[in-house]
């Protein structure tokens, strides 16, 4: 049986708690499958590829938006790179984080600023600034995250969970409080235990 945990997102001056607490079974699975003593390097993520059309998370999100008669969000190679690096970092280091640190956390073992992201969003800037630290994307990034347990996570698993979480569905469908500016960029990534989608409010100059 697959078990999941959803994690929160944050907009400046407007926090949304999507349930960042640790689920015991999912945490055990992460300890079993994700506890590796390994450094994550920027080159571990695929280089931005303008010939690539999208990633599975972006395709699934845009399929749902199309069903709801919403415009597609352009795929961002740069935000995809950030997402790929984050799920790699979580696979390698999540088990070593303290119980107060949710899946928006980053280790200190990479070319980025590490942080323990807690449910009070005290480290929100750690999220917002990751695109600037790790990519050529020219603005803040906003992340929704899912943590799986059991069988390997896929895009449909992530979407099923996000569909059941009103705060995360609001991000995906540009509903209040996320309706002030349309999403202009989107990139996602999957690993065996984690899925991430990164949204941005300005276009990615490298988008196909």
PDB file of C-alpha atoms in Angstrom:
ATOM      1  CA  UNK A   1       0.000   0.000   0.000  1.00  0.00           C
ATOM      2  CA  UNK A   2       1.238   3.465  -0.844  1.00  0.00           C
ATOM      3  CA  UNK A   3       1.161   6.153   1.834  1.00  0.00           C
ATOM      4  CA  UNK A   4       1.835   9.816   1.359  1.00  0.00           C
ATOM      5  CA  UNK A   5       2.373  13.118   3.088  1.00  0.00           C
ATOM      6  CA  UNK A   6       1.709  16.532   1.568  1.00  0.00           C
ATOM      7  CA  UNK A   7       3.819  19.558   2.323  1.00  0.00           C
ATOM      8  CA  UNK A   8       3.031  23.229   2.482  1.00  0.00           C
ATOM      9  CA  UNK A   9       3.653  26.078   0.081  1.00  0.00           C
ATOM     10  CA  UNK A  10       4.081  29.728   0.908  1.00  0.00           C
ATOM     11  CA  UNK A  11       3.428  33.010  -0.866  1.00  0.00           C
ATOM     12  CA  UNK A  12       5.017  36.198   0.501  1.00  0.00           C
ATOM     13  CA  UNK A  13       2.796  37.523   3.312  1.00  0.00           C
ATOM     14  CA  UNK A  14       0.330  34.669   2.802  1.00  0.00           C
ATOM     15  CA  UNK A  15       1.064  31.306   4.338  1.00  0.00           C
ATOM     16  CA  UNK A  16      -0.876  28.172   3.456  1.00  0.00           C
ATOM     17  CA  UNK A  17      -0.473  25.147   5.662  1.00  0.00           C
ATOM     18  CA  UNK A  18      -0.883  22.039   3.539  1.00  0.00           C
ATOM     19  CA  UNK A  19       0.086  19.616   6.272  1.00  0.00           C
ATOM     20  CA  UNK A  20       3.845  19.544   6.685  1.00  0.00           C
ATOM     21  CA  UNK A  21       3.850  17.198   9.684  1.00  0.00           C
ATOM     22  CA  UNK A  22       5.678  13.890   9.405  1.00  0.00           C
ATOM     23  CA  UNK A  23       3.675  10.764   8.720  1.00  0.00           C
ATOM     24  CA  UNK A  24       5.243   7.843  10.564  1.00  0.00           C
ATOM     25  CA  UNK A  25       4.936   5.244   7.811  1.00  0.00           C
ATOM     26  CA  UNK A  26       6.130   7.632   5.109  1.00  0.00           C
ATOM     27  CA  UNK A  27       9.035   8.715   7.269  1.00  0.00           C
ATOM     28  CA  UNK A  28      10.024   5.094   7.882  1.00  0.00           C
ATOM     29  CA  UNK A  29       9.979   4.472   4.137  1.00  0.00           C
ATOM     30  CA  UNK A  30      12.156   7.522   3.564  1.00  0.00           C
ATOM     31  CA  UNK A  31      14.628   6.273   6.160  1.00  0.00           C
ATOM     32  CA  UNK A  32      14.759   2.863   4.487  1.00  0.00           C
ATOM     33  CA  UNK A  33      15.002   4.063   0.882  1.00  0.00           C
ATOM     34  CA  UNK A  34      16.449   7.546   1.125  1.00  0.00           C
ATOM     35  CA  UNK A  35      19.155   7.421   3.775  1.00  0.00           C
ATOM     36  CA  UNK A  36      22.355   7.548   1.792  1.00  0.00           C
ATOM     37  CA  UNK A  37      25.606   9.305   2.596  1.00  0.00           C
ATOM     38  CA  UNK A  38      25.967  11.034  -0.761  1.00  0.00           C
ATOM     39  CA  UNK A  39      26.669  14.541  -1.938  1.00  0.00           C
ATOM     40  CA  UNK A  40      24.337  16.052  -4.507  1.00  0.00           C
ATOM     41  CA  UNK A  41      25.927  18.203  -7.165  1.00  0.00           C
ATOM     42  CA  UNK A  42      24.336  20.615  -9.630  1.00  0.00           C
ATOM     43  CA  UNK A  43      25.592  18.423 -12.459  1.00  0.00           C
ATOM     44  CA  UNK A  44      23.557  15.520 -11.042  1.00  0.00           C
ATOM     45  CA  UNK A  45      20.436  17.202 -12.415  1.00  0.00           C
ATOM     46  CA  UNK A  46      19.811  17.182 -16.138  1.00  0.00           C
ATOM     47  CA  UNK A  47      21.036  20.284 -17.900  1.00  0.00           C
ATOM     48  CA  UNK A  48      18.193  22.512 -19.116  1.00  0.00           C
ATOM     49  CA  UNK A  49      17.134  21.192 -22.510  1.00  0.00           C
ATOM     50  CA  UNK A  50      15.147  23.506 -24.762  1.00  0.00           C
ATOM     51  CA  UNK A  51      14.236  20.533 -27.004  1.00  0.00           C
ATOM     52  CA  UNK A  52      12.485  18.756 -24.167  1.00  0.00           C
ATOM     53  CA  UNK A  53       8.766  19.506 -24.095  1.00  0.00           C
ATOM     54  CA  UNK A  54       7.932  18.964 -20.421  1.00  0.00           C
ATOM     55  CA  UNK A  55       8.322  16.690 -17.430  1.00  0.00           C
ATOM     56  CA  UNK A  56       5.646  14.241 -16.158  1.00  0.00           C
ATOM     57  CA  UNK A  57       4.597  16.482 -13.258  1.00  0.00           C
ATOM     58  CA  UNK A  58       4.129  19.503 -15.529  1.00  0.00           C
ATOM     59  CA  UNK A  59       2.209  17.399 -18.047  1.00  0.00           C
ATOM     60  CA  UNK A  60      -0.121  16.082 -15.331  1.00  0.00           C
ATOM     61  CA  UNK A  61      -0.730  19.542 -13.881  1.00  0.00           C
ATOM     62  CA  UNK A  62      -1.460  21.036 -17.285  1.00  0.00           C
ATOM     63  CA  UNK A  63      -3.797  18.155 -18.130  1.00  0.00           C
ATOM     64  CA  UNK A  64      -5.825  18.951 -15.030  1.00  0.00           C
ATOM     65  CA  UNK A  65      -5.810  22.656 -15.838  1.00  0.00           C
ATOM     66  CA  UNK A  66      -7.066  21.855 -19.349  1.00  0.00           C
ATOM     67  CA  UNK A  67      -9.923  19.816 -17.862  1.00  0.00           C
ATOM     68  CA  UNK A  68     -10.847  22.864 -15.801  1.00  0.00           C
ATOM     69  CA  UNK A  69     -10.586  25.119 -18.881  1.00  0.00           C
ATOM     70  CA  UNK A  70      -7.562  26.929 -17.553  1.00  0.00           C
ATOM     71  CA  UNK A  71      -4.562  27.927 -19.677  1.00  0.00           C
ATOM     72  CA  UNK A  72      -1.519  25.714 -19.585  1.00  0.00           C
ATOM     73  CA  UNK A  73       1.462  26.913 -17.605  1.00  0.00           C
ATOM     74  CA  UNK A  74       4.570  27.062 -19.802  1.00  0.00           C
ATOM     75  CA  UNK A  75       7.148  24.428 -18.973  1.00  0.00           C
ATOM     76  CA  UNK A  76      10.313  25.821 -17.394  1.00  0.00           C
ATOM     77  CA  UNK A  77      13.592  23.953 -17.959  1.00  0.00           C
ATOM     78  CA  UNK A  78      15.191  26.026 -15.202  1.00  0.00           C
ATOM     79  CA  UNK A  79      12.539  25.297 -12.565  1.00  0.00           C
ATOM     80  CA  UNK A  80      12.643  21.636 -13.586  1.00  0.00           C
ATOM     81  CA  UNK A  81      16.352  21.684 -12.797  1.00  0.00           C
ATOM     82  CA  UNK A  82      15.627  23.114  -9.332  1.00  0.00           C
ATOM     83  CA  UNK A  83      12.974  20.439  -8.751  1.00  0.00           C
ATOM     84  CA  UNK A  84      15.346  17.669  -9.848  1.00  0.00           C
ATOM     85  CA  UNK A  85      18.062  18.855  -7.498  1.00  0.00           C
ATOM     86  CA  UNK A  86      15.637  19.080  -4.607  1.00  0.00           C
ATOM     87  CA  UNK A  87      14.266  15.552  -4.922  1.00  0.00           C
ATOM     88  CA  UNK A  88      17.837  14.227  -5.283  1.00  0.00           C
ATOM     89  CA  UNK A  89      18.848  16.093  -2.137  1.00  0.00           C
ATOM     90  CA  UNK A  90      15.827  14.767  -0.254  1.00  0.00           C
ATOM     91  CA  UNK A  91      16.530  11.200  -1.328  1.00  0.00           C
ATOM     92  CA  UNK A  92      20.089  11.521  -0.064  1.00  0.00           C
ATOM     93  CA  UNK A  93      19.514  13.466   3.143  1.00  0.00           C
ATOM     94  CA  UNK A  94      15.883  13.578   4.289  1.00  0.00           C
ATOM     95  CA  UNK A  95      16.380  10.767   6.785  1.00  0.00           C
ATOM     96  CA  UNK A  96      19.024  12.844   8.554  1.00  0.00           C
ATOM     97  CA  UNK A  97      16.779  15.882   9.016  1.00  0.00           C
ATOM     98  CA  UNK A  98      15.226  16.507  12.408  1.00  0.00           C
ATOM     99  CA  UNK A  99      11.553  15.608  12.880  1.00  0.00           C
ATOM    100  CA  UNK A 100      10.611  19.285  12.758  1.00  0.00           C
ATOM    101  CA  UNK A 101      12.026  19.653   9.220  1.00  0.00           C
ATOM    102  CA  UNK A 102       9.559  19.011   6.416  1.00  0.00           C
ATOM    103  CA  UNK A 103      10.196  18.229   2.766  1.00  0.00           C
ATOM    104  CA  UNK A 104      10.852  21.839   1.773  1.00  0.00           C
ATOM    105  CA  UNK A 105      14.120  21.543   3.704  1.00  0.00           C
ATOM    106  CA  UNK A 106      17.530  21.440   2.023  1.00  0.00           C
ATOM    107  CA  UNK A 107      20.703  19.832   3.299  1.00  0.00           C
ATOM    108  CA  UNK A 108      24.009  21.656   3.688  1.00  0.00           C
ATOM    109  CA  UNK A 109      25.652  19.190   1.309  1.00  0.00           C
ATOM    110  CA  UNK A 110      25.368  21.066  -1.966  1.00  0.00           C
ATOM    111  CA  UNK A 111      25.947  24.381  -3.750  1.00  0.00           C
ATOM    112  CA  UNK A 112      22.938  26.008  -2.107  1.00  0.00           C
ATOM    113  CA  UNK A 113      21.907  27.448   1.251  1.00  0.00           C
ATOM    114  CA  UNK A 114      20.666  24.692   3.530  1.00  0.00           C
ATOM    115  CA  UNK A 115      17.699  25.065   5.847  1.00  0.00           C
ATOM    116  CA  UNK A 116      15.311  23.188   8.107  1.00  0.00           C
ATOM    117  CA  UNK A 117      11.939  24.233   6.728  1.00  0.00           C
ATOM    118  CA  UNK A 118       9.359  24.116   9.509  1.00  0.00           C
ATOM    119  CA  UNK A 119       5.589  24.348   9.405  1.00  0.00           C
ATOM    120  CA  UNK A 120       5.640  27.973  10.568  1.00  0.00           C
ATOM    121  CA  UNK A 121       7.368  28.972   7.296  1.00  0.00           C
ATOM    122  CA  UNK A 122      10.133  30.781   9.172  1.00  0.00           C
ATOM    123  CA  UNK A 123      12.542  29.742   6.398  1.00  0.00           C
ATOM    124  CA  UNK A 124      10.328  30.755   3.479  1.00  0.00           C
ATOM    125  CA  UNK A 125      13.143  32.639   1.769  1.00  0.00           C
ATOM    126  CA  UNK A 126      15.051  29.364   1.597  1.00  0.00           C
ATOM    127  CA  UNK A 127      12.412  28.217  -0.891  1.00  0.00           C
ATOM    128  CA  UNK A 128      11.870  31.451  -2.778  1.00  0.00           C
ATOM    129  CA  UNK A 129      15.560  31.986  -3.540  1.00  0.00           C
ATOM    130  CA  UNK A 130      16.451  28.479  -4.724  1.00  0.00           C
ATOM    131  CA  UNK A 131      15.887  29.249  -8.427  1.00  0.00           C
ATOM    132  CA  UNK A 132      18.358  32.134  -8.183  1.00  0.00           C
ATOM    133  CA  UNK A 133      20.861  29.915  -6.377  1.00  0.00           C
ATOM    134  CA  UNK A 134      20.630  26.959  -8.741  1.00  0.00           C
ATOM    135  CA  UNK A 135      19.388  28.143 -12.113  1.00  0.00           C
ATOM    136  CA  UNK A 136      18.992  31.029 -14.516  1.00  0.00           C
ATOM    137  CA  UNK A 137      15.321  31.503 -13.648  1.00  0.00           C
ATOM    138  CA  UNK A 138      14.927  35.250 -12.977  1.00  0.00           C
ATOM    139  CA  UNK A 139      12.444  35.336 -10.080  1.00  0.00           C
ATOM    140  CA  UNK A 140      11.201  33.609  -6.923  1.00  0.00           C
ATOM    141  CA  UNK A 141      10.031  29.999  -6.979  1.00  0.00           C
ATOM    142  CA  UNK A 142       7.117  28.421  -5.110  1.00  0.00           C
ATOM    143  CA  UNK A 143       7.061  24.699  -4.405  1.00  0.00           C
ATOM    144  CA  UNK A 144       4.479  22.055  -3.668  1.00  0.00           C
ATOM    145  CA  UNK A 145       5.860  18.727  -2.542  1.00  0.00           C
ATOM    146  CA  UNK A 146       4.678  15.190  -1.898  1.00  0.00           C
ATOM    147  CA  UNK A 147       6.452  12.440   0.009  1.00  0.00           C
ATOM    148  CA  UNK A 148       5.592   8.851  -0.795  1.00  0.00           C
ATOM    149  CA  UNK A 149       5.978   5.563   0.968  1.00  0.00           C
ATOM    150  CA  UNK A 150       5.946   2.064  -0.421  1.00  0.00           C
ATOM    151  CA  UNK A 151       6.121   1.655  -4.196  1.00  0.00           C
ATOM    152  CA  UNK A 152       7.953   4.217  -6.318  1.00  0.00           C
ATOM    153  CA  UNK A 153       6.128   7.526  -6.665  1.00  0.00           C
ATOM    154  CA  UNK A 154       4.798   8.586 -10.066  1.00  0.00           C
ATOM    155  CA  UNK A 155       3.094  11.699 -11.403  1.00  0.00           C
ATOM    156  CA  UNK A 156      -0.382  10.233 -11.002  1.00  0.00           C
ATOM    157  CA  UNK A 157       0.307   9.436  -7.344  1.00  0.00           C
ATOM    158  CA  UNK A 158       1.357  13.035  -6.773  1.00  0.00           C
ATOM    159  CA  UNK A 159      -1.695  14.419  -8.559  1.00  0.00           C
ATOM    160  CA  UNK A 160      -4.058  12.130  -6.663  1.00  0.00           C
ATOM    161  CA  UNK A 161      -2.755  13.455  -3.385  1.00  0.00           C
ATOM    162  CA  UNK A 162      -2.727  17.097  -4.457  1.00  0.00           C
ATOM    163  CA  UNK A 163      -6.308  16.742  -5.711  1.00  0.00           C
ATOM    164  CA  UNK A 164      -7.300  15.791  -2.173  1.00  0.00           C
ATOM    165  CA  UNK A 165      -5.558  18.772  -0.595  1.00  0.00           C
ATOM    166  CA  UNK A 166      -7.442  22.079  -1.109  1.00  0.00           C
ATOM    167  CA  UNK A 167      -4.405  24.319  -0.413  1.00  0.00           C
ATOM    168  CA  UNK A 168      -2.299  22.502  -2.997  1.00  0.00           C
ATOM    169  CA  UNK A 169      -5.139  22.301  -5.513  1.00  0.00           C
ATOM    170  CA  UNK A 170      -5.533  26.069  -5.162  1.00  0.00           C
ATOM    171  CA  UNK A 171      -1.915  26.507  -6.245  1.00  0.00           C
ATOM    172  CA  UNK A 172      -2.340  24.178  -9.216  1.00  0.00           C
ATOM    173  CA  UNK A 173      -5.604  25.799 -10.373  1.00  0.00           C
ATOM    174  CA  UNK A 174      -4.620  29.418  -9.655  1.00  0.00           C
ATOM    175  CA  UNK A 175      -7.366  29.851  -7.098  1.00  0.00           C
ATOM    176  CA  UNK A 176      -7.301  32.371  -4.202  1.00  0.00           C
ATOM    177  CA  UNK A 177      -4.897  33.423  -2.842  1.00  0.00           C
ATOM    178  CA  UNK A 178      -2.894  32.370  -5.911  1.00  0.00           C
ATOM    179  CA  UNK A 179      -5.041  34.189  -8.468  1.00  0.00           C
ATOM    180  CA  UNK A 180      -3.385  37.599  -8.214  1.00  0.00           C
ATOM    181  CA  UNK A 181      -0.900  36.864 -10.998  1.00  0.00           C
ATOM    182  CA  UNK A 182      -1.034  33.966 -13.468  1.00  0.00           C
ATOM    183  CA  UNK A 183       1.632  31.317 -13.269  1.00  0.00           C
ATOM    184  CA  UNK A 184       4.128  31.844 -16.066  1.00  0.00           C
ATOM    185  CA  UNK A 185       6.522  28.951 -15.456  1.00  0.00           C
ATOM    186  CA  UNK A 186       6.325  25.409 -14.099  1.00  0.00           C
ATOM    187  CA  UNK A 187       8.778  22.577 -13.647  1.00  0.00           C
ATOM    188  CA  UNK A 188       8.593  19.312 -11.758  1.00  0.00           C
ATOM    189  CA  UNK A 189      10.573  16.227 -10.837  1.00  0.00           C
ATOM    190  CA  UNK A 190      10.083  12.793  -9.332  1.00  0.00           C
ATOM    191  CA  UNK A 191      12.288  10.435  -7.360  1.00  0.00           C
ATOM    192  CA  UNK A 192      11.323   7.141  -5.714  1.00  0.00           C
ATOM    193  CA  UNK A 193      10.081   8.861  -2.543  1.00  0.00           C
ATOM    194  CA  UNK A 194       9.489  12.508  -3.475  1.00  0.00           C
ATOM    195  CA  UNK A 195       7.692  14.617  -6.044  1.00  0.00           C
ATOM    196  CA  UNK A 196       8.073  18.374  -6.479  1.00  0.00           C
ATOM    197  CA  UNK A 197       6.430  21.048  -8.604  1.00  0.00           C
ATOM    198  CA  UNK A 198       7.938  24.532  -8.788  1.00  0.00           C
ATOM    199  CA  UNK A 199       5.864  27.493  -9.987  1.00  0.00           C
ATOM    200  CA  UNK A 200       6.995  30.947 -11.039  1.00  0.00           C
ATOM    201  CA  UNK A 201       5.305  34.249 -11.833  1.00  0.00           C
ATOM    202  CA  UNK A 202       7.574  35.382 -14.649  1.00  0.00           C
ATOM    203  CA  UNK A 203       8.407  33.510 -17.881  1.00  0.00           C
ATOM    204  CA  UNK A 204      11.478  31.338 -18.127  1.00  0.00           C
ATOM    205  CA  UNK A 205      13.594  32.804 -20.962  1.00  0.00           C
ATOM    206  CA  UNK A 206      14.777  29.282 -21.813  1.00  0.00           C
ATOM    207  CA  UNK A 207      11.274  27.831 -22.206  1.00  0.00           C
ATOM    208  CA  UNK A 208      10.681  26.141 -25.587  1.00  0.00           C
TER     209      UNK A 208
END
